């Protein structure tokens, strides 16, 4: 309870106690990390990324040698049955010193599931943070050919596939055993099932290894694949073996095909006949229906129903193993639904509005079934769909409810970022590819097809409302608004997006999506456009106006290459692209910056008040005197609506001032005096670089500054008295700044 408060101390004024049981928040840093940061700092980000690239090329990946890791803590050389007298253990690679240094700083790379000791994992106070980093690393191994394990897959003994599978399964079962987790954190749970290996680890694996060994003895060229299969087989290895069979000796063909089938069996998650029976029954795949070609709309509808059923009934199942089998079925159903959705999109141009609304309704159920939406979000979308089914629908209502449906994509993205924003920010320092996690999860879900259908209705709404688009003075069709905003800059036509030198003041016509586009002024993308495309996700998060253009307009736009142009995309969907010569001047501020300054009345401040205050003790007149406007005005509301305003504790200005005065800085100054001297210096000599350097240093000092013991005790006592025992409630931290309104606030 104290840790998240400490991390936000200089930003927060309100702590809302919400009387529901929630898991304890995991700290973003551990004492071990803080100690390492203080005594053994890591190099700058470019050097960290260089380390990761070296690990990818290292013949042993993140490992320096093979060792036995025994259950009693002993680490022994790789000899047969080395841990027999030590209570058992596992054999795998031992990290190189550089990986150990990164892990000390809470960069949990190189993780082997066999090393987690699952019986103790969930006793760790920050297991949730560790799990998310483990999942992100598992994700990176897919698109990046193994990531830092790229070469380690061929280092015999470094990774034991059966140990990874069995410990991955044990980790998932332990996760499912956490009270209430399957109901409250379904998306996190389902993501773990998707990314953690937990396939069959019995006879098929042994048979696979034995056959691979035999083939390598007969054909030396197969040795590299054998080592890979011994370490960590994946579904893609079955394709590699089948490709190898095409050029191998004819007498090996049958055994190679058998090996491919064994790989399929090993890497396929365990099924549950009971669940398969439910699937067949719900989808009406009875013997009479088997073999009959199903309409894609029927497949889409039935898969959506079953995804919804699995999420709804999962918490009622009587065992973690049964729940895991249902989740495996859920992932397979999602793949089936993805295929049928793509077939529906081929029929989209001829589908009427009612058909599209029906597909969206079923898709919303599927999104809820995959964890992408909460129950409240699903109900909100269902309400809009219900209103749209009334006859006739007023145009204003049609526009309003279609706009509401477009929020599904934003809600799904925010839900993923809720779970993974903090570990993603950390891991992106090492690997830029981590930024693709959220877009890839969204595009691999039913949301891609559903967003396309919703986008088609939004364009229909704009057409009915007479929304017009102007391109260099002429009214045109073929422009699609994706993100509203106003931008002015030099137009550049990009041929090679991954090699282009971008400017923050440029407006760019891109031929394809790019994964790491820096902040720019405006974006034009070729193609029909989709609200779930990577470019649009990027534009939305950075507030960049974004327009999709038809290919037939490219030539007309290209004639203005190098000119200063303005993009204007209204929230209602109108688009205007014009050159500098045709532009009306942007409105100028009517007041000077000096007139816009808000000068606080310092004489009002009651800095002697340092004790924690209960919300109902405050009045609106305390704003700017004891606390900020949010705390003061909510205190006023609490008087009139005591049942509607949650209970809260408020930290007054005086406590923040005392914190600054008690924290040493440099040269014998406390942090408050040091801040004042720097602000005075920067006011006399404005320097943007110096300002950023000062603010960065200030954040670092605040992050490591100790909170005095007396206040910690006072806060703990106040929380206990107001809300009850620690762990029986959750907290919501509210700030009197607008920091929680920032796009990247978590």
PDB file of N, CA and C in Angstrom, residues 670-728:
ATOM      1  N   UNK A 670      18.956  21.633   0.737  1.00  0.00           N
ATOM      2  CA  UNK A 670      17.885  20.646   0.653  1.00  0.00           C
ATOM      3  C   UNK A 670      17.257  20.733  -0.738  1.00  0.00           C
ATOM      4  N   UNK A 671      16.357  19.812  -1.035  1.00  0.00           N
ATOM      5  CA  UNK A 671      15.809  19.720  -2.385  1.00  0.00           C
ATOM      6  C   UNK A 671      15.006  20.962  -2.757  1.00  0.00           C
ATOM      7  N   UNK A 672      14.312  21.559  -1.786  1.00  0.00           N
ATOM      8  CA  UNK A 672      13.515  22.746  -2.080  1.00  0.00           C
ATOM      9  C   UNK A 672      14.415  23.927  -2.454  1.00  0.00           C
ATOM     10  N   UNK A 673      15.469  24.152  -1.676  1.00  0.00           N
ATOM     11  CA  UNK A 673      16.388  25.257  -1.976  1.00  0.00           C
ATOM     12  C   UNK A 673      17.090  25.031  -3.301  1.00  0.00           C
ATOM     13  N   UNK A 674      17.466  23.782  -3.555  1.00  0.00           N
ATOM     14  CA  UNK A 674      18.141  23.458  -4.826  1.00  0.00           C
ATOM     15  C   UNK A 674      17.213  23.716  -6.003  1.00  0.00           C
ATOM     16  N   UNK A 675      15.936  23.354  -5.881  1.00  0.00           N
ATOM     17  CA  UNK A 675      14.962  23.614  -6.944  1.00  0.00           C
ATOM     18  C   UNK A 675      14.821  25.115  -7.192  1.00  0.00           C
ATOM     19  N   UNK A 676      14.685  25.889  -6.110  1.00  0.00           N
ATOM     20  CA  UNK A 676      14.494  27.334  -6.261  1.00  0.00           C
ATOM     21  C   UNK A 676      15.686  27.975  -6.956  1.00  0.00           C
ATOM     22  N   UNK A 677      16.882  27.586  -6.568  1.00  0.00           N
ATOM     23  CA  UNK A 677      18.073  28.189  -7.177  1.00  0.00           C
ATOM     24  C   UNK A 677      18.146  27.849  -8.661  1.00  0.00           C
ATOM     25  N   UNK A 678      17.764  26.634  -9.037  1.00  0.00           N
ATOM     26  CA  UNK A 678      17.799  26.247 -10.451  1.00  0.00           C
ATOM     27  C   UNK A 678      16.725  26.955 -11.253  1.00  0.00           C
ATOM     28  N   UNK A 679      15.528  27.106 -10.682  1.00  0.00           N
ATOM     29  CA  UNK A 679      14.473  27.833 -11.383  1.00  0.00           C
ATOM     30  C   UNK A 679      14.874  29.291 -11.602  1.00  0.00           C
ATOM     31  N   UNK A 680      15.500  29.889 -10.631  1.00  0.00           N
ATOM     32  CA  UNK A 680      15.946  31.276 -10.770  1.00  0.00           C
ATOM     33  C   UNK A 680      17.019  31.393 -11.844  1.00  0.00           C
ATOM     34  N   UNK A 681      17.932  30.427 -11.850  1.00  0.00           N
ATOM     35  CA  UNK A 681      19.008  30.446 -12.857  1.00  0.00           C
ATOM     36  C   UNK A 681      18.433  30.285 -14.269  1.00  0.00           C
ATOM     37  N   UNK A 682      17.492  29.346 -14.438  1.00  0.00           N
ATOM     38  CA  UNK A 682      16.929  29.090 -15.757  1.00  0.00           C
ATOM     39  C   UNK A 682      16.031  30.234 -16.215  1.00  0.00           C
ATOM     40  N   UNK A 683      15.435  30.964 -15.279  1.00  0.00           N
ATOM     41  CA  UNK A 683      14.605  32.111 -15.655  1.00  0.00           C
ATOM     42  C   UNK A 683      15.451  33.227 -16.255  1.00  0.00           C
ATOM     43  N   UNK A 684      16.681  33.369 -15.755  1.00  0.00           N
ATOM     44  CA  UNK A 684      17.571  34.413 -16.262  1.00  0.00           C
ATOM     45  C   UNK A 684      18.203  34.008 -17.585  1.00  0.00           C
ATOM     46  N   UNK A 685      18.501  32.706 -17.741  1.00  0.00           N
ATOM     47  CA  UNK A 685      19.155  32.221 -18.958  1.00  0.00           C
ATOM     48  C   UNK A 685      18.367  31.033 -19.506  1.00  0.00           C
ATOM     49  N   UNK A 686      17.275  31.301 -20.218  1.00  0.00           N
ATOM     50  CA  UNK A 686      16.456  30.197 -20.738  1.00  0.00           C
ATOM     51  C   UNK A 686      17.276  29.304 -21.677  1.00  0.00           C
ATOM     52  N   UNK A 687      17.239  28.027 -21.408  1.00  0.00           N
ATOM     53  CA  UNK A 687      17.978  27.046 -22.209  1.00  0.00           C
ATOM     54  C   UNK A 687      17.183  25.737 -22.156  1.00  0.00           C
ATOM     55  N   UNK A 688      16.593  25.371 -23.304  1.00  0.00           N
ATOM     56  CA  UNK A 688      15.725  24.186 -23.322  1.00  0.00           C
ATOM     57  C   UNK A 688      16.481  22.925 -22.919  1.00  0.00           C
ATOM     58  N   UNK A 689      17.708  22.774 -23.399  1.00  0.00           N
ATOM     59  CA  UNK A 689      18.497  21.589 -23.051  1.00  0.00           C
ATOM     60  C   UNK A 689      18.764  21.547 -21.550  1.00  0.00           C
ATOM     61  N   UNK A 690      19.142  22.707 -20.987  1.00  0.00           N
ATOM     62  CA  UNK A 690      19.410  22.772 -19.554  1.00  0.00           C
ATOM     63  C   UNK A 690      18.146  22.514 -18.740  1.00  0.00           C
ATOM     64  N   UNK A 691      17.008  22.999 -19.237  1.00  0.00           N
ATOM     65  CA  UNK A 691      15.748  22.758 -18.541  1.00  0.00           C
ATOM     66  C   UNK A 691      15.431  21.266 -18.475  1.00  0.00           C
ATOM     67  N   UNK A 692      15.570  20.582 -19.604  1.00  0.00           N
ATOM     68  CA  UNK A 692      15.280  19.150 -19.635  1.00  0.00           C
ATOM     69  C   UNK A 692      16.242  18.384 -18.734  1.00  0.00           C
ATOM     70  N   UNK A 693      17.494  18.798 -18.746  1.00  0.00           N
ATOM     71  CA  UNK A 693      18.481  18.130 -17.896  1.00  0.00           C
ATOM     72  C   UNK A 693      18.127  18.312 -16.424  1.00  0.00           C
ATOM     73  N   UNK A 694      17.734  19.531 -16.055  1.00  0.00           N
ATOM     74  CA  UNK A 694      17.353  19.804 -14.665  1.00  0.00           C
ATOM     75  C   UNK A 694      16.128  18.991 -14.258  1.00  0.00           C
ATOM     76  N   UNK A 695      15.100  18.953 -15.123  1.00  0.00           N
ATOM     77  CA  UNK A 695      13.880  18.218 -14.792  1.00  0.00           C
ATOM     78  C   UNK A 695      14.144  16.722 -14.680  1.00  0.00           C
ATOM     79  N   UNK A 696      15.008  16.216 -15.558  1.00  0.00           N
ATOM     80  CA  UNK A 696      15.358  14.793 -15.480  1.00  0.00           C
ATOM     81  C   UNK A 696      16.049  14.480 -14.158  1.00  0.00           C
ATOM     82  N   UNK A 697      16.989  15.352 -13.780  1.00  0.00           N
ATOM     83  CA  UNK A 697      17.707  15.145 -12.524  1.00  0.00           C
ATOM     84  C   UNK A 697      16.758  15.275 -11.332  1.00  0.00           C
ATOM     85  N   UNK A 698      15.813  16.209 -11.417  1.00  0.00           N
ATOM     86  CA  UNK A 698      14.851  16.393 -10.329  1.00  0.00           C
ATOM     87  C   UNK A 698      13.993  15.139 -10.157  1.00  0.00           C
ATOM     88  N   UNK A 699      13.524  14.572 -11.266  1.00  0.00           N
ATOM     89  CA  UNK A 699      12.723  13.346 -11.177  1.00  0.00           C
ATOM     90  C   UNK A 699      13.516  12.225 -10.522  1.00  0.00           C
ATOM     91  N   UNK A 700      14.786  12.116 -10.910  1.00  0.00           N
ATOM     92  CA  UNK A 700      15.615  11.058 -10.343  1.00  0.00           C
ATOM     93  C   UNK A 700      15.783  11.235  -8.835  1.00  0.00           C
ATOM     94  N   UNK A 701      15.973  12.471  -8.410  1.00  0.00           N
ATOM     95  CA  UNK A 701      16.155  12.724  -6.978  1.00  0.00           C
ATOM     96  C   UNK A 701      14.873  12.422  -6.204  1.00  0.00           C
ATOM     97  N   UNK A 702      13.734  12.795  -6.790  1.00  0.00           N
ATOM     98  CA  UNK A 702      12.462  12.519  -6.121  1.00  0.00           C
ATOM     99  C   UNK A 702      12.222  11.013  -6.017  1.00  0.00           C
ATOM    100  N   UNK A 703      12.571  10.285  -7.083  1.00  0.00           N
ATOM    101  CA  UNK A 703      12.303   8.844  -7.115  1.00  0.00           C
ATOM    102  C   UNK A 703      13.057   8.088  -6.034  1.00  0.00           C
ATOM    103  N   UNK A 704      14.264   8.549  -5.684  1.00  0.00           N
ATOM    104  CA  UNK A 704      15.080   7.809  -4.707  1.00  0.00           C
ATOM    105  C   UNK A 704      15.045   8.450  -3.321  1.00  0.00           C
ATOM    106  N   UNK A 705      14.369   9.591  -3.187  1.00  0.00           N
ATOM    107  CA  UNK A 705      14.339  10.267  -1.891  1.00  0.00           C
ATOM    108  C   UNK A 705      13.535   9.451  -0.889  1.00  0.00           C
ATOM    109  N   UNK A 706      14.049   9.252   0.315  1.00  0.00           N
ATOM    110  CA  UNK A 706      13.309   8.463   1.312  1.00  0.00           C
ATOM    111  C   UNK A 706      12.164   9.263   1.921  1.00  0.00           C
ATOM    112  N   UNK A 707      11.062   8.583   2.175  1.00  0.00           N
ATOM    113  CA  UNK A 707       9.943   9.202   2.869  1.00  0.00           C
ATOM    114  C   UNK A 707      10.185   9.057   4.375  1.00  0.00           C
ATOM    115  N   UNK A 708      10.007  10.120   5.123  1.00  0.00           N
ATOM    116  CA  UNK A 708      10.360  10.028   6.537  1.00  0.00           C
ATOM    117  C   UNK A 708       9.444   9.051   7.263  1.00  0.00           C
ATOM    118  N   UNK A 709      10.040   8.377   8.242  1.00  0.00           N
ATOM    119  CA  UNK A 709       9.373   7.272   8.914  1.00  0.00           C
ATOM    120  C   UNK A 709       8.101   7.722   9.634  1.00  0.00           C
ATOM    121  N   UNK A 710       8.114   8.919  10.193  1.00  0.00           N
ATOM    122  CA  UNK A 710       6.942   9.402  10.931  1.00  0.00           C
ATOM    123  C   UNK A 710       5.729   9.532  10.016  1.00  0.00           C
ATOM    124  N   UNK A 711       5.957  10.047   8.792  1.00  0.00           N
ATOM    125  CA  UNK A 711       4.833  10.193   7.870  1.00  0.00           C
ATOM    126  C   UNK A 711       4.320   8.834   7.403  1.00  0.00           C
ATOM    127  N   UNK A 712       5.239   7.911   7.157  1.00  0.00           N
ATOM    128  CA  UNK A 712       4.823   6.567   6.757  1.00  0.00           C
ATOM    129  C   UNK A 712       3.927   5.954   7.839  1.00  0.00           C
ATOM    130  N   UNK A 713       4.319   6.126   9.082  1.00  0.00           N
ATOM    131  CA  UNK A 713       3.523   5.593  10.187  1.00  0.00           C
ATOM    132  C   UNK A 713       2.159   6.287  10.246  1.00  0.00           C
ATOM    133  N   UNK A 714       2.186   7.611  10.087  1.00  0.00           N
ATOM    134  CA  UNK A 714       0.934   8.373  10.127  1.00  0.00           C
ATOM    135  C   UNK A 714      -0.012   7.933   9.005  1.00  0.00           C
ATOM    136  N   UNK A 715       0.530   7.735   7.818  1.00  0.00           N
ATOM    137  CA  UNK A 715      -0.286   7.334   6.679  1.00  0.00           C
ATOM    138  C   UNK A 715      -0.852   5.932   6.882  1.00  0.00           C
ATOM    139  N   UNK A 716      -0.023   5.035   7.366  1.00  0.00           N
ATOM    140  CA  UNK A 716      -0.481   3.666   7.603  1.00  0.00           C
ATOM    141  C   UNK A 716      -1.607   3.645   8.635  1.00  0.00           C
ATOM    142  N   UNK A 717      -1.442   4.412   9.702  1.00  0.00           N
ATOM    143  CA  UNK A 717      -2.470   4.455  10.741  1.00  0.00           C
ATOM    144  C   UNK A 717      -3.769   5.058  10.205  1.00  0.00           C
ATOM    145  N   UNK A 718      -3.646   6.105   9.402  1.00  0.00           N
ATOM    146  CA  UNK A 718      -4.840   6.755   8.856  1.00  0.00           C
ATOM    147  C   UNK A 718      -5.589   5.817   7.909  1.00  0.00           C
ATOM    148  N   UNK A 719      -4.855   5.108   7.065  1.00  0.00           N
ATOM    149  CA  UNK A 719      -5.484   4.156   6.156  1.00  0.00           C
ATOM    150  C   UNK A 719      -6.173   3.043   6.937  1.00  0.00           C
ATOM    151  N   UNK A 720      -5.504   2.537   7.952  1.00  0.00           N
ATOM    152  CA  UNK A 720      -6.060   1.447   8.740  1.00  0.00           C
ATOM    153  C   UNK A 720      -7.330   1.883   9.472  1.00  0.00           C
ATOM    154  N   UNK A 721      -7.296   3.099  10.009  1.00  0.00           N
ATOM    155  CA  UNK A 721      -8.453   3.595  10.754  1.00  0.00           C
ATOM    156  C   UNK A 721      -9.634   3.868   9.837  1.00  0.00           C
ATOM    157  N   UNK A 722      -9.328   4.385   8.628  1.00  0.00           N
ATOM    158  CA  UNK A 722     -10.411   4.785   7.731  1.00  0.00           C
ATOM    159  C   UNK A 722     -10.973   3.613   6.927  1.00  0.00           C
ATOM    160  N   UNK A 723     -10.083   2.718   6.454  1.00  0.00           N
ATOM    161  CA  UNK A 723     -10.516   1.695   5.496  1.00  0.00           C
ATOM    162  C   UNK A 723     -10.379   0.262   5.992  1.00  0.00           C
ATOM    163  N   UNK A 724      -9.677   0.058   7.086  1.00  0.00           N
ATOM    164  CA  UNK A 724      -9.549  -1.292   7.602  1.00  0.00           C
ATOM    165  C   UNK A 724      -8.154  -1.855   7.386  1.00  0.00           C
ATOM    166  N   UNK A 725      -7.988  -3.172   7.634  1.00  0.00           N
ATOM    167  CA  UNK A 725      -6.665  -3.799   7.549  1.00  0.00           C
ATOM    168  C   UNK A 725      -6.064  -3.699   6.148  1.00  0.00           C
ATOM    169  N   UNK A 726      -4.768  -3.577   6.091  1.00  0.00           N
ATOM    170  CA  UNK A 726      -4.052  -3.528   4.813  1.00  0.00           C
ATOM    171  C   UNK A 726      -4.344  -4.788   4.020  1.00  0.00           C
ATOM    172  N   UNK A 727      -4.625  -4.630   2.731  1.00  0.00           N
ATOM    173  CA  UNK A 727      -4.935  -5.761   1.873  1.00  0.00           C
ATOM    174  C   UNK A 727      -6.411  -6.027   1.709  1.00  0.00           C
ATOM    175  N   UNK A 728      -7.244  -5.364   2.513  1.00  0.00           N
ATOM    176  CA  UNK A 728      -8.693  -5.588   2.417  1.00  0.00           C
ATOM    177  C   UNK A 728      -9.370  -4.600   1.476  1.00  0.00           C
TER     178      UNK A 728
END
